[in-house]
Amino acid sequence: PMPQDAGSAGSQGNWLPKSAPDLPRELLVAFDMVKKQRTSPDQRDQAYRCWIQSLAAWGVLENLPLDAQGTLQVTAPFCHDFFEAPHLLPFLASQILDRGRARRIQVQGCDVRPQDFWWAAWEKWTEHEFSGRITLQLRQQDLVQEPQPLAGLILAAHPEVTNGGPWLPILRHVLSSRSPKGRCVFATFYRQEAEACVQICHAQHVMAEIRENPFYAGRPADEVGTFHRYAVIVAPA
């Protein structure tokens, strides 16, 4: 079923363009959400853009390993609805494909709780926008039981590491899915979450450093709702 808020994603709440009545409903909603994020970005959108731009500035996207076919494998564990798609995928296209660093990019996301509508929407949008240069597959998966496929770049947003429970084995599996020389970055809301990620990395004999998203420079340390405030940058595998 379509989520209740999908109809209000566009600037005027009209998510069904009259000029494109034959396109799948999920694709039309994705178009409307992309327009909203690009023309009226909220704080979450702005923070995410700054976060990925900072990763590039910090050298995280340099010399990423490719598979035998020249494809950069990217994974997004615990991706929820993968709202990042309209920001991340064009950015990777400009930073990786347009600069000749890879022939293709394959992105695979997963979450233990399926988001059927939005996953289908972003997969259709990716196919429409990139015509096979970038492919996207989102699926249900329990990372406690098994890791994702090996990847040259792992972007892991907001692990709930301070809640304990399954997160220690989940992060172990995330770290184990790095390709040789691959990069992994965790995003956290709060400094203590970032420090907990670093401790887990160190326990696995993996070095990692914490950097703050410049978008939040000067903001109170205890401010709530700070999406992608910290980047835990794991050393190359």
mmCIF file of C-alpha atoms in Angstrom:
data_model
loop_
_atom_site.group_PDB
_atom_site.id
_atom_site.type_symbol
_atom_site.label_atom_id
_atom_site.label_comp_id
_atom_site.label_asym_id
_atom_site.label_seq_id
_atom_site.Cartn_x
_atom_site.Cartn_y
_atom_site.Cartn_z
ATOM 1 C CA PRO A 1 0.000 0.000 0.000
ATOM 2 C CA MET A 2 1.056 3.595 -0.578
ATOM 3 C CA PRO A 3 2.188 5.330 2.631
ATOM 4 C CA GLN A 4 -0.213 7.900 4.013
ATOM 5 C CA ASP A 5 2.198 10.782 3.526
ATOM 6 C CA ALA A 6 3.195 9.914 -0.046
ATOM 7 C CA GLY A 7 0.506 12.126 -1.520
ATOM 8 C CA SER A 8 1.884 15.205 0.224
ATOM 9 C CA ALA A 9 5.494 14.728 -0.838
ATOM 10 C CA GLY A 10 5.379 17.377 -3.568
ATOM 11 C CA SER A 11 5.414 21.111 -3.030
ATOM 12 C CA GLN A 12 1.696 21.335 -3.772
ATOM 13 C CA GLY A 13 0.671 17.846 -2.696
ATOM 14 C CA ASN A 14 -0.017 16.824 -6.321
ATOM 15 C CA TRP A 15 2.156 13.736 -6.741
ATOM 16 C CA LEU A 16 0.488 12.498 -9.962
ATOM 17 C CA PRO A 17 1.698 14.603 -12.933
ATOM 18 C CA LYS A 18 -0.946 14.742 -15.644
ATOM 19 C CA SER A 19 1.779 14.583 -18.285
ATOM 20 C CA ALA A 20 2.893 11.103 -17.235
ATOM 21 C CA PRO A 21 -0.215 9.043 -16.424
ATOM 22 C CA ASP A 22 1.250 5.751 -17.629
ATOM 23 C CA LEU A 23 4.274 5.646 -15.332
ATOM 24 C CA PRO A 24 4.177 3.369 -12.270
ATOM 25 C CA ARG A 25 2.721 5.003 -9.176
ATOM 26 C CA GLU A 26 5.907 4.394 -7.180
ATOM 27 C CA LEU A 27 7.981 6.204 -9.798
ATOM 28 C CA LEU A 28 5.672 9.198 -9.819
ATOM 29 C CA VAL A 29 5.865 9.493 -6.040
ATOM 30 C CA ALA A 30 9.658 9.236 -6.243
ATOM 31 C CA PHE A 31 9.739 12.074 -8.800
ATOM 32 C CA ASP A 32 7.714 14.231 -6.443
ATOM 33 C CA MET A 33 9.923 13.447 -3.451
ATOM 34 C CA VAL A 34 13.068 14.197 -5.456
ATOM 35 C CA LYS A 35 11.619 17.563 -6.482
ATOM 36 C CA LYS A 36 10.839 18.392 -2.864
ATOM 37 C CA GLN A 37 14.285 17.395 -1.610
ATOM 38 C CA ARG A 38 16.045 19.416 -4.290
ATOM 39 C CA THR A 39 13.900 22.559 -4.280
ATOM 40 C CA SER A 40 12.921 22.735 -0.589
ATOM 41 C CA PRO A 41 15.495 20.685 1.313
ATOM 42 C CA ASP A 42 14.892 20.337 5.035
ATOM 43 C CA GLN A 43 17.650 20.124 7.644
ATOM 44 C CA ARG A 44 18.004 16.375 7.153
ATOM 45 C CA ASP A 45 18.523 16.804 3.405
ATOM 46 C CA GLN A 46 21.033 19.616 3.905
ATOM 47 C CA ALA A 47 22.950 17.678 6.546
ATOM 48 C CA TYR A 48 23.171 14.607 4.338
ATOM 49 C CA ARG A 49 24.424 16.589 1.357
ATOM 50 C CA CYS A 50 27.125 18.153 3.495
ATOM 51 C CA TRP A 51 28.034 14.739 4.944
ATOM 52 C CA ILE A 52 28.636 13.069 1.582
ATOM 53 C CA GLN A 53 30.448 16.124 0.222
ATOM 54 C CA SER A 54 32.675 16.025 3.287
ATOM 55 C CA LEU A 55 33.448 12.338 2.731
ATOM 56 C CA ALA A 56 34.733 13.262 -0.722
ATOM 57 C CA ALA A 57 36.746 16.172 0.675
ATOM 58 C CA TRP A 58 38.262 13.877 3.315
ATOM 59 C CA GLY A 59 39.439 11.447 0.622
ATOM 60 C CA VAL A 60 37.096 8.578 1.430
ATOM 61 C CA LEU A 61 36.107 8.142 -2.217
ATOM 62 C CA GLU A 62 39.682 7.948 -3.501
ATOM 63 C CA ASN A 63 40.994 4.643 -4.909
ATOM 64 C CA LEU A 64 37.943 2.562 -4.055
ATOM 65 C CA PRO A 65 38.372 -1.078 -5.128
ATOM 66 C CA LEU A 66 36.334 -2.394 -8.042
ATOM 67 C CA ASP A 67 35.201 -5.909 -8.903
ATOM 68 C CA ALA A 68 36.484 -7.858 -11.915
ATOM 69 C CA GLN A 69 33.993 -6.116 -14.212
ATOM 70 C CA GLY A 70 35.084 -2.630 -13.167
ATOM 71 C CA THR A 71 31.997 -2.097 -11.024
ATOM 72 C CA LEU A 72 32.050 -0.302 -7.696
ATOM 73 C CA GLN A 73 30.016 -2.311 -5.214
ATOM 74 C CA VAL A 74 28.293 -0.094 -2.633
ATOM 75 C CA THR A 75 26.235 -1.348 0.294
ATOM 76 C CA ALA A 76 23.870 0.456 2.657
ATOM 77 C CA PRO A 77 23.137 -1.709 5.702
ATOM 78 C CA PHE A 78 20.076 -0.958 7.866
ATOM 79 C CA CYS A 79 18.941 1.479 5.155
ATOM 80 C CA HIS A 80 15.292 1.915 6.310
ATOM 81 C CA ASP A 81 13.449 3.737 3.469
ATOM 82 C CA PHE A 82 16.727 4.819 1.792
ATOM 83 C CA PHE A 83 15.700 8.460 1.608
ATOM 84 C CA GLU A 84 19.330 9.195 0.659
ATOM 85 C CA ALA A 85 18.868 7.916 -2.898
ATOM 86 C CA PRO A 86 18.172 11.271 -4.635
ATOM 87 C CA HIS A 87 21.270 12.785 -3.020
ATOM 88 C CA LEU A 88 23.681 9.849 -2.908
ATOM 89 C CA LEU A 89 23.270 8.276 -6.328
ATOM 90 C CA PRO A 90 23.776 11.439 -8.447
ATOM 91 C CA PHE A 91 26.705 12.341 -6.196
ATOM 92 C CA LEU A 92 28.342 8.951 -6.763
ATOM 93 C CA ALA A 93 27.720 9.311 -10.495
ATOM 94 C CA SER A 94 29.554 12.655 -10.549
ATOM 95 C CA GLN A 95 32.376 11.588 -8.244
ATOM 96 C CA ILE A 96 32.966 8.061 -9.549
ATOM 97 C CA LEU A 97 31.483 7.445 -12.994
ATOM 98 C CA ASP A 98 31.982 10.881 -14.549
ATOM 99 C CA ARG A 99 35.616 10.842 -13.446
ATOM 100 C CA GLY A 100 36.306 7.425 -14.918
ATOM 101 C CA ARG A 101 36.874 5.751 -11.562
ATOM 102 C CA ALA A 102 34.477 2.876 -12.345
ATOM 103 C CA ARG A 103 32.434 1.572 -15.268
ATOM 104 C CA ARG A 104 29.284 1.010 -13.219
ATOM 105 C CA ILE A 105 28.027 1.272 -9.671
ATOM 106 C CA GLN A 106 25.896 -1.379 -8.017
ATOM 107 C CA VAL A 107 24.187 -0.323 -4.790
ATOM 108 C CA GLN A 108 22.656 -2.890 -2.449
ATOM 109 C CA GLY A 109 20.728 -1.861 0.649
ATOM 110 C CA CYS A 110 19.016 -3.916 3.290
ATOM 111 C CA ASP A 111 17.000 -3.654 6.457
ATOM 112 C CA VAL A 112 15.418 -6.194 8.779
ATOM 113 C CA ARG A 113 12.096 -4.343 8.334
ATOM 114 C CA PRO A 114 10.999 -4.111 4.688
ATOM 115 C CA GLN A 115 9.855 -0.791 3.258
ATOM 116 C CA ASP A 116 8.062 -2.210 0.254
ATOM 117 C CA PHE A 117 6.653 0.984 -1.238
ATOM 118 C CA TRP A 118 9.725 3.188 -0.960
ATOM 119 C CA TRP A 119 12.146 0.429 -1.927
ATOM 120 C CA ALA A 120 10.203 -0.177 -5.133
ATOM 121 C CA ALA A 121 9.986 3.568 -5.741
ATOM 122 C CA TRP A 122 13.729 4.157 -5.437
ATOM 123 C CA GLU A 123 14.597 1.106 -7.511
ATOM 124 C CA LYS A 124 12.329 2.323 -10.331
ATOM 125 C CA TRP A 125 13.656 5.862 -10.023
ATOM 126 C CA THR A 126 17.266 4.640 -10.215
ATOM 127 C CA GLU A 127 16.539 2.589 -13.312
ATOM 128 C CA HIS A 128 14.837 5.585 -14.945
ATOM 129 C CA GLU A 129 17.542 8.107 -14.015
ATOM 130 C CA PHE A 130 20.717 6.144 -14.676
ATOM 131 C CA SER A 131 19.805 3.625 -17.399
ATOM 132 C CA GLY A 132 21.988 0.885 -15.968
ATOM 133 C CA ARG A 133 25.032 3.013 -15.071
ATOM 134 C CA ILE A 134 23.887 2.726 -11.471
ATOM 135 C CA THR A 135 21.697 -0.147 -10.295
ATOM 136 C CA LEU A 136 19.891 -0.348 -6.964
ATOM 137 C CA GLN A 137 18.602 -3.389 -5.108
ATOM 138 C CA LEU A 138 16.922 -3.091 -1.701
ATOM 139 C CA ARG A 139 15.882 -6.169 0.228
ATOM 140 C CA GLN A 140 14.965 -7.517 3.626
ATOM 141 C CA GLN A 141 17.902 -9.066 5.471
ATOM 142 C CA ASP A 142 18.832 -9.784 9.083
ATOM 143 C CA LEU A 143 22.444 -8.709 9.485
ATOM 144 C CA VAL A 144 22.694 -10.620 12.747
ATOM 145 C CA GLN A 145 22.470 -13.820 10.705
ATOM 146 C CA GLU A 146 24.625 -12.953 7.700
ATOM 147 C CA PRO A 147 26.622 -10.071 6.212
ATOM 148 C CA GLN A 148 25.900 -8.281 2.974
ATOM 149 C CA PRO A 149 28.034 -9.050 -0.096
ATOM 150 C CA LEU A 150 31.557 -7.670 -0.213
ATOM 151 C CA ALA A 151 31.677 -3.972 -1.114
ATOM 152 C CA GLY A 152 34.272 -1.365 -1.927
ATOM 153 C CA LEU A 153 32.205 1.316 -0.169
ATOM 154 C CA ILE A 154 29.875 0.796 2.792
ATOM 155 C CA LEU A 155 27.707 3.672 4.052
ATOM 156 C CA ALA A 156 26.022 2.626 7.287
ATOM 157 C CA ALA A 157 23.614 5.235 8.638
ATOM 158 C CA HIS A 158 22.645 5.460 12.291
ATOM 159 C CA PRO A 159 23.394 2.107 13.907
ATOM 160 C CA GLU A 160 21.767 2.058 17.343
ATOM 161 C CA VAL A 161 24.981 0.892 18.954
ATOM 162 C CA THR A 162 24.319 2.389 22.387
ATOM 163 C CA ASN A 163 21.186 0.229 22.673
ATOM 164 C CA GLY A 164 23.208 -2.996 22.813
ATOM 165 C CA GLY A 165 21.251 -6.079 21.802
ATOM 166 C CA PRO A 166 22.013 -7.235 18.264
ATOM 167 C CA TRP A 167 24.195 -4.304 17.251
ATOM 168 C CA LEU A 168 27.563 -5.825 18.133
ATOM 169 C CA PRO A 169 27.157 -8.804 15.750
ATOM 170 C CA ILE A 170 25.583 -6.507 13.156
ATOM 171 C CA LEU A 171 28.592 -4.178 13.129
ATOM 172 C CA ARG A 172 30.944 -7.157 13.069
ATOM 173 C CA HIS A 173 29.207 -8.377 9.925
ATOM 174 C CA VAL A 174 29.335 -4.901 8.388
ATOM 175 C CA LEU A 175 33.077 -4.690 8.982
ATOM 176 C CA SER A 176 33.615 -8.201 7.621
ATOM 177 C CA SER A 177 31.906 -7.275 4.332
ATOM 178 C CA ARG A 178 34.576 -4.779 3.263
ATOM 179 C CA SER A 179 36.426 -5.728 0.104
ATOM 180 C CA PRO A 180 40.223 -5.603 0.328
ATOM 181 C CA LYS A 181 41.130 -1.877 0.506
ATOM 182 C CA GLY A 182 37.411 -1.079 0.793
ATOM 183 C CA ARG A 183 36.075 1.817 2.856
ATOM 184 C CA CYS A 184 33.319 1.869 5.463
ATOM 185 C CA VAL A 185 31.721 4.894 7.122
ATOM 186 C CA PHE A 186 29.159 4.890 9.927
ATOM 187 C CA ALA A 187 26.913 7.922 10.459
ATOM 188 C CA THR A 188 25.639 8.754 13.934
ATOM 189 C CA PHE A 189 23.427 11.345 15.605
ATOM 190 C CA TYR A 190 25.567 11.757 18.707
ATOM 191 C CA ARG A 191 29.210 11.703 19.759
ATOM 192 C CA GLN A 192 28.687 8.853 22.217
ATOM 193 C CA GLU A 193 27.274 6.695 19.412
ATOM 194 C CA ALA A 194 30.314 7.477 17.288
ATOM 195 C CA GLU A 195 32.622 6.577 20.161
ATOM 196 C CA ALA A 196 30.761 3.280 20.648
ATOM 197 C CA CYS A 197 31.286 2.468 16.962
ATOM 198 C CA VAL A 198 34.993 3.175 17.310
ATOM 199 C CA GLN A 199 35.208 0.863 20.328
ATOM 200 C CA ILE A 200 33.565 -1.945 18.357
ATOM 201 C CA CYS A 201 35.980 -1.352 15.478
ATOM 202 C CA HIS A 202 38.983 -1.432 17.820
ATOM 203 C CA ALA A 203 37.724 -4.682 19.351
ATOM 204 C CA GLN A 204 37.874 -6.122 15.835
ATOM 205 C CA HIS A 205 41.422 -4.774 15.416
ATOM 206 C CA VAL A 206 40.188 -2.151 12.961
ATOM 207 C CA MET A 207 41.203 1.494 13.227
ATOM 208 C CA ALA A 208 38.611 4.251 12.876
ATOM 209 C CA GLU A 209 38.391 8.007 13.393
ATOM 210 C CA ILE A 210 35.520 10.372 14.175
ATOM 211 C CA ARG A 211 34.805 13.538 12.209
ATOM 212 C CA GLU A 212 31.955 15.979 12.680
ATOM 213 C CA ASN A 213 29.782 17.006 9.757
ATOM 214 C CA PRO A 214 30.622 20.689 9.108
ATOM 215 C CA PHE A 215 26.897 21.353 8.733
ATOM 216 C CA TYR A 216 26.617 21.154 12.527
ATOM 217 C CA ALA A 217 29.686 23.245 13.390
ATOM 218 C CA GLY A 218 29.049 25.278 16.516
ATOM 219 C CA ARG A 219 25.773 23.575 17.347
ATOM 220 C CA PRO A 220 25.096 22.311 20.912
ATOM 221 C CA ALA A 221 26.566 18.868 21.555
ATOM 222 C CA ASP A 222 23.275 17.624 23.011
ATOM 223 C CA GLU A 223 21.044 18.874 20.179
ATOM 224 C CA VAL A 224 18.548 16.171 19.204
ATOM 225 C CA GLY A 225 17.598 14.985 15.734
ATOM 226 C CA THR A 226 21.018 15.713 14.217
ATOM 227 C CA PHE A 227 20.986 13.301 11.283
ATOM 228 C CA HIS A 228 24.453 12.380 9.972
ATOM 229 C CA ARG A 229 26.197 14.604 12.505
ATOM 230 C CA TYR A 230 29.242 12.369 12.910
ATOM 231 C CA ALA A 231 31.176 10.203 10.494
ATOM 232 C CA VAL A 232 33.074 7.219 11.853
ATOM 233 C CA ILE A 233 35.587 6.626 9.083
ATOM 234 C CA VAL A 234 37.012 3.124 9.159
ATOM 235 C CA ALA A 235 40.539 2.565 7.909
ATOM 236 C CA PRO A 236 40.836 0.763 4.541
ATOM 237 C CA ALA A 237 40.448 -3.006 4.809
#
